[in-house]
mmCIF file of C-alpha atoms in Angstrom:
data_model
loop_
_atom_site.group_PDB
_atom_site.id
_atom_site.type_symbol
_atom_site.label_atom_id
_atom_site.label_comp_id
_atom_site.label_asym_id
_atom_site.label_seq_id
_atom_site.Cartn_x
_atom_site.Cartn_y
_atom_site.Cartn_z
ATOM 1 C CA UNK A 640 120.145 96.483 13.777
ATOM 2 C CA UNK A 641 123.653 97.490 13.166
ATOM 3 C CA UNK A 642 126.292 98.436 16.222
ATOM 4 C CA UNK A 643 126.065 102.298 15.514
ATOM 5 C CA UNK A 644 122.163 102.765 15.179
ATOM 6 C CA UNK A 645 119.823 103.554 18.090
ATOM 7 C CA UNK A 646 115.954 102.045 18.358
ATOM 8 C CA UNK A 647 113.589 104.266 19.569
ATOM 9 C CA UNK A 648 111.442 103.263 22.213
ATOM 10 C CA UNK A 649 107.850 104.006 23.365
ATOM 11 C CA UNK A 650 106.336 102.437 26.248
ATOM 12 C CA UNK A 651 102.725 102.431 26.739
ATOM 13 C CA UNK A 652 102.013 102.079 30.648
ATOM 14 C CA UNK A 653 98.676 101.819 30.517
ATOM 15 C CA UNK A 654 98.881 98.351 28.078
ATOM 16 C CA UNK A 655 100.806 96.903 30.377
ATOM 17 C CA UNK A 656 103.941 94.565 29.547
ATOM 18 C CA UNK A 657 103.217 94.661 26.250
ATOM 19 C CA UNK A 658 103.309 98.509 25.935
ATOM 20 C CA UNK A 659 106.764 98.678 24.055
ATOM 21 C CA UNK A 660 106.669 99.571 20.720
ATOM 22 C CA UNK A 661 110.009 99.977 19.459
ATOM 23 C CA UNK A 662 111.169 102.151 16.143
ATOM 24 C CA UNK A 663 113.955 101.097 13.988
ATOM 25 C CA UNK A 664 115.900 105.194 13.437
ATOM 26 C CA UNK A 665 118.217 104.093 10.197
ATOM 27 C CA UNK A 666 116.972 100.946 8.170
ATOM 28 C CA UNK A 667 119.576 98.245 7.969
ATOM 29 C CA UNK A 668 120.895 96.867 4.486
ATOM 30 C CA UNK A 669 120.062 92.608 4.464
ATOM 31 C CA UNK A 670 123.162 90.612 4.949
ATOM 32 C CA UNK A 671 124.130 87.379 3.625
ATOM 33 C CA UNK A 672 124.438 84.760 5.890
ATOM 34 C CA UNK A 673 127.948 83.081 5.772
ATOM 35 C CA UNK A 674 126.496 79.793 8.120
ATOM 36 C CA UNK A 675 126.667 76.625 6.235
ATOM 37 C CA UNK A 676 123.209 75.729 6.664
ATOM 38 C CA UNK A 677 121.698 78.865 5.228
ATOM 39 C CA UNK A 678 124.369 79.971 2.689
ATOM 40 C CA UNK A 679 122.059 81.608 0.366
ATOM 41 C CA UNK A 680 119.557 82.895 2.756
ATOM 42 C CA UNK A 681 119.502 86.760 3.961
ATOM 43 C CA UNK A 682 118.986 87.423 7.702
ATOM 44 C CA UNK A 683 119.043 90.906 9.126
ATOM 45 C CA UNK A 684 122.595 91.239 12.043
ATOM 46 C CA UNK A 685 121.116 90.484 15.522
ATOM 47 C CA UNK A 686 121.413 93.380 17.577
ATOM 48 C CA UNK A 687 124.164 94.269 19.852
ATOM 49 C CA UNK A 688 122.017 94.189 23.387
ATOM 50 C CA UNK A 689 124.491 97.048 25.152
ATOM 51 C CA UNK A 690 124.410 99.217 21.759
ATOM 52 C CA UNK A 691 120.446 99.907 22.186
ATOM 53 C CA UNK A 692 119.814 103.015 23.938
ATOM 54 C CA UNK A 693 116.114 103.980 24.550
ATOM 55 C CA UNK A 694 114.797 107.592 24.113
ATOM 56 C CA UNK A 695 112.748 108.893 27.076
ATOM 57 C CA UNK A 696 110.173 109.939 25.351
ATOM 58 C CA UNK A 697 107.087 108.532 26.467
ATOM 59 C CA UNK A 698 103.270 108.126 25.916
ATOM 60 C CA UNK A 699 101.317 108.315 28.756
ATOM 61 C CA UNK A 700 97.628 107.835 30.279
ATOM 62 C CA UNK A 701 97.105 110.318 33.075
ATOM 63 C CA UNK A 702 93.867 109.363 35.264
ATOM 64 C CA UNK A 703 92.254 111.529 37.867
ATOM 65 C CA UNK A 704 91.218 109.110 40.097
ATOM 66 C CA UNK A 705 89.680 110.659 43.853
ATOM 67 C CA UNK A 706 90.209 113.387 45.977
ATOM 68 C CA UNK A 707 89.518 113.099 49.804
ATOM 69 C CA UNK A 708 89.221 115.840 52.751
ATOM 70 C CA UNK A 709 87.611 118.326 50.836
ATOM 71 C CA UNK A 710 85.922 120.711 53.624
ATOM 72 C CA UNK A 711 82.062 121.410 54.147
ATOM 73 C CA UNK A 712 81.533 124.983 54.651
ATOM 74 C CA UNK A 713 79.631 125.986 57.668
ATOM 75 C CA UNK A 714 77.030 128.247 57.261
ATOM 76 C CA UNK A 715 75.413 130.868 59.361
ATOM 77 C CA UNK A 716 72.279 129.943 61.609
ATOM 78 C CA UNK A 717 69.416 128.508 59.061
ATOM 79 C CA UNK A 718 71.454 128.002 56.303
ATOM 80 C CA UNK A 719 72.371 124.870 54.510
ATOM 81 C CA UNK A 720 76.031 123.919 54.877
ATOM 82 C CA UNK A 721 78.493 124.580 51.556
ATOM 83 C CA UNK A 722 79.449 120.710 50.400
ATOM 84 C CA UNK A 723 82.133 121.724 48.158
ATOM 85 C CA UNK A 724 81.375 121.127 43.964
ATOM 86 C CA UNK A 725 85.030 119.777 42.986
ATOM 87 C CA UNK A 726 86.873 119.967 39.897
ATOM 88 C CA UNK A 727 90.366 119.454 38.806
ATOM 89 C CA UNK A 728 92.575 121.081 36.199
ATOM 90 C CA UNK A 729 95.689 119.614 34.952
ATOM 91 C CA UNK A 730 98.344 120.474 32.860
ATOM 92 C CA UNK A 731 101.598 118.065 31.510
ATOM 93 C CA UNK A 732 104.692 120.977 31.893
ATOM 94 C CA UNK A 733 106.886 119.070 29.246
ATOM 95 C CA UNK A 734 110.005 121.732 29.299
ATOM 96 C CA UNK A 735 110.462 121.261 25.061
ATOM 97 C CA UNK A 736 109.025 122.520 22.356
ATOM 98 C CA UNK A 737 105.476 120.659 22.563
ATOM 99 C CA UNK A 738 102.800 122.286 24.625
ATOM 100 C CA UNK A 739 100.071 120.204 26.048
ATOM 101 C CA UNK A 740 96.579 122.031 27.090
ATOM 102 C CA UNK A 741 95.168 122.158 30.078
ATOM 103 C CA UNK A 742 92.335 119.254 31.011
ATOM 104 C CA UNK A 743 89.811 120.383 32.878
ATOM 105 C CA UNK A 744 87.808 117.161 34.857
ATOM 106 C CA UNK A 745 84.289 117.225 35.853
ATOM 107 C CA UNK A 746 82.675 119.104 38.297
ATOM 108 C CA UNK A 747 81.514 116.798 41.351
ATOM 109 C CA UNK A 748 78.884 118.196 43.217
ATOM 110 C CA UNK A 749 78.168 117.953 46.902
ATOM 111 C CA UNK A 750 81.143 115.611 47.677
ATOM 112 C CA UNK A 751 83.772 115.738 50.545
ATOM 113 C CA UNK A 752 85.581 112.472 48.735
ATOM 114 C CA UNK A 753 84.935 113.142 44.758
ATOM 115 C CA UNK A 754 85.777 110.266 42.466
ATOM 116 C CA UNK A 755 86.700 111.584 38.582
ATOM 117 C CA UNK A 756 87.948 108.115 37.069
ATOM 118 C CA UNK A 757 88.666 110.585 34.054
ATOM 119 C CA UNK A 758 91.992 110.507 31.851
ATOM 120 C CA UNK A 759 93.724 112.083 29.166
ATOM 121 C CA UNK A 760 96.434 110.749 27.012
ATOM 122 C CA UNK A 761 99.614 112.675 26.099
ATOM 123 C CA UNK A 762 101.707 111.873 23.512
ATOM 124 C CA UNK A 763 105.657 112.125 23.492
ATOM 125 C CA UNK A 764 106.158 113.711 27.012
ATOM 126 C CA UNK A 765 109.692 113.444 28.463
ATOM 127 C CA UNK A 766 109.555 111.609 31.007
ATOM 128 C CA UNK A 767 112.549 112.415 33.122
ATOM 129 C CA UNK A 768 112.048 116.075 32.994
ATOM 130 C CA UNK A 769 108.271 116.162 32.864
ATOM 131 C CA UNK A 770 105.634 117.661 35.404
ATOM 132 C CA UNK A 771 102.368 117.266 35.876
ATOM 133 C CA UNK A 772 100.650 120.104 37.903
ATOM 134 C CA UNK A 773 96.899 119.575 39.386
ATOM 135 C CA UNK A 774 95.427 121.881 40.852
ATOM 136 C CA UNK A 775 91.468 122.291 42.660
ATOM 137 C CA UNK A 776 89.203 124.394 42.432
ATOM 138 C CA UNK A 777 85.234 124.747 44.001
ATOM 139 C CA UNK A 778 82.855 125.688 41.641
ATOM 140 C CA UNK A 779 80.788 128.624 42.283
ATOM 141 C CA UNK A 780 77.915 130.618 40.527
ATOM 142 C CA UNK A 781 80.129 134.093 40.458
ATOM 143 C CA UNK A 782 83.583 133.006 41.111
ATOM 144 C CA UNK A 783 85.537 129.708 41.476
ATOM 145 C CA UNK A 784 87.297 129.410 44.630
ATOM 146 C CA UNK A 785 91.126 128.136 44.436
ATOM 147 C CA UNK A 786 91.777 125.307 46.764
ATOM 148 C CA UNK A 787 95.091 124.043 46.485
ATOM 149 C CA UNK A 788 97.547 122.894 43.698
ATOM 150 C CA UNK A 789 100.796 120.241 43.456
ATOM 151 C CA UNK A 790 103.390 119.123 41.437
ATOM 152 C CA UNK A 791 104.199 115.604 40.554
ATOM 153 C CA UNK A 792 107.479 114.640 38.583
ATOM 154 C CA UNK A 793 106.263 112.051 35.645
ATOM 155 C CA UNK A 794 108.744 109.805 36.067
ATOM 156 C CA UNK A 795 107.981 109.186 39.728
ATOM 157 C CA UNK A 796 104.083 108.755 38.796
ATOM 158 C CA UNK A 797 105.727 106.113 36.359
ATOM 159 C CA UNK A 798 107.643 104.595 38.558
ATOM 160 C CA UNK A 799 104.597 104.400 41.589
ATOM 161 C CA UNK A 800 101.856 103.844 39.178
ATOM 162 C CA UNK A 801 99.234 105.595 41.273
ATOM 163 C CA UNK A 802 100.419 108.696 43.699
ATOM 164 C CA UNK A 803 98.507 110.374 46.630
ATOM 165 C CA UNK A 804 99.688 114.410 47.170
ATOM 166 C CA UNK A 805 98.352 116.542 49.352
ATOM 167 C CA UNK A 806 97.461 120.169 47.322
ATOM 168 C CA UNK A 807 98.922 123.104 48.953
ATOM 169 C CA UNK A 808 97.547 126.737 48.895
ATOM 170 C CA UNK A 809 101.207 128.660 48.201
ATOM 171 C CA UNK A 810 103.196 127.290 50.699
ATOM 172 C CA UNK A 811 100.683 126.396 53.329
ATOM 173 C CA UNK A 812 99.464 122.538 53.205
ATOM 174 C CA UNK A 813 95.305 121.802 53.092
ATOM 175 C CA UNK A 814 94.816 118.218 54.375
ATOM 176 C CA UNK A 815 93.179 117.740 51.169
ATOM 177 C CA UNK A 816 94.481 114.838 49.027
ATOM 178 C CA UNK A 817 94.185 114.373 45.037
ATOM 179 C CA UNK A 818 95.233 110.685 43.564
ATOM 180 C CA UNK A 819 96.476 110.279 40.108
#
């Protein structure tokens, strides 16, 4: 790698350490080594360590995990109580060119604490100006009712590896809790 050329660098959180994959951006011509022992061998130029810069660009594995405080309905006199069937949609707001659909998890019926364990890949997100929004709902037979929504920045999610937010409903906090 020459001193004016940039590697491009992907990092794979959910591998672990060995999640970097790194892209060479201009291939670099062979040079001939001028070292005594190795005078007719070719070696590529080590790389200049404070010349790499790193794109932030990032794949990522986004897991629903749980969700806790979800309220049980009361009901009138004779009447089973409403145990709230939970699902979650998702959506990556990337703030570039690439939209990412909206992933809708499975609907967890008769839980107060649902546990999705479900995840979705996206490919190429920016990570410092990334945003993932979640957001609740209860599934009905007629009408799904809204429960609450939030925002997470994808670097911080990055950064935490697992976050805890409490959904709001506009501005007005619910007490109910979504990790990712």
């Amino acid at each position: 790698i020459g001193s004016d050329e940039e590697v491009l660098v992907h990092y794979h959180p959910h591998i672990g350490d060995e999640g970097f994959e790194a892209t060479l951006l201009e291939e670099t011509p062979l040079q001939e080594s001028t070292t005594p022992q190795a005078t007719s061998a070719l070696k590529p130029p080590e790389p200049p360590r404070d010349k790499i810069t790193l794109s932030k660009d990032v794949d990522i594995r986004v897991t629903a995990v749980q969700g806790r405080g979800f309220q049980v309905r009361k009901r009138r006199f004779g009447k089973k109580d409403d145990i709230p069937d939970v699902y979650l949609k998702i959506r990556m707001n990337s703030f570039n060119k690439e939209e990412f659909p909206c992933w809708k998890t499975a609907t967890i019926k008769d839980d107060t604490t649902p546990q999705w364990n479900e995840y979705k890949d996206f490919r190429r997100v920016n990570r410092g100006k990334a945003t993932i929004h979640v957001d609740a709902y209860e599934d009905n037979r007629i009408k799904d009712d809204y429960i609450g929504g939030a925002n997470l920045p994808v670097d911080q999610l990055m950064q935490k590896g697992t976050l805890e937010v409490e959904l709001q409903d506009e501005s007005t906090l619910t007490k109910t809790w979504v990790t990712l």
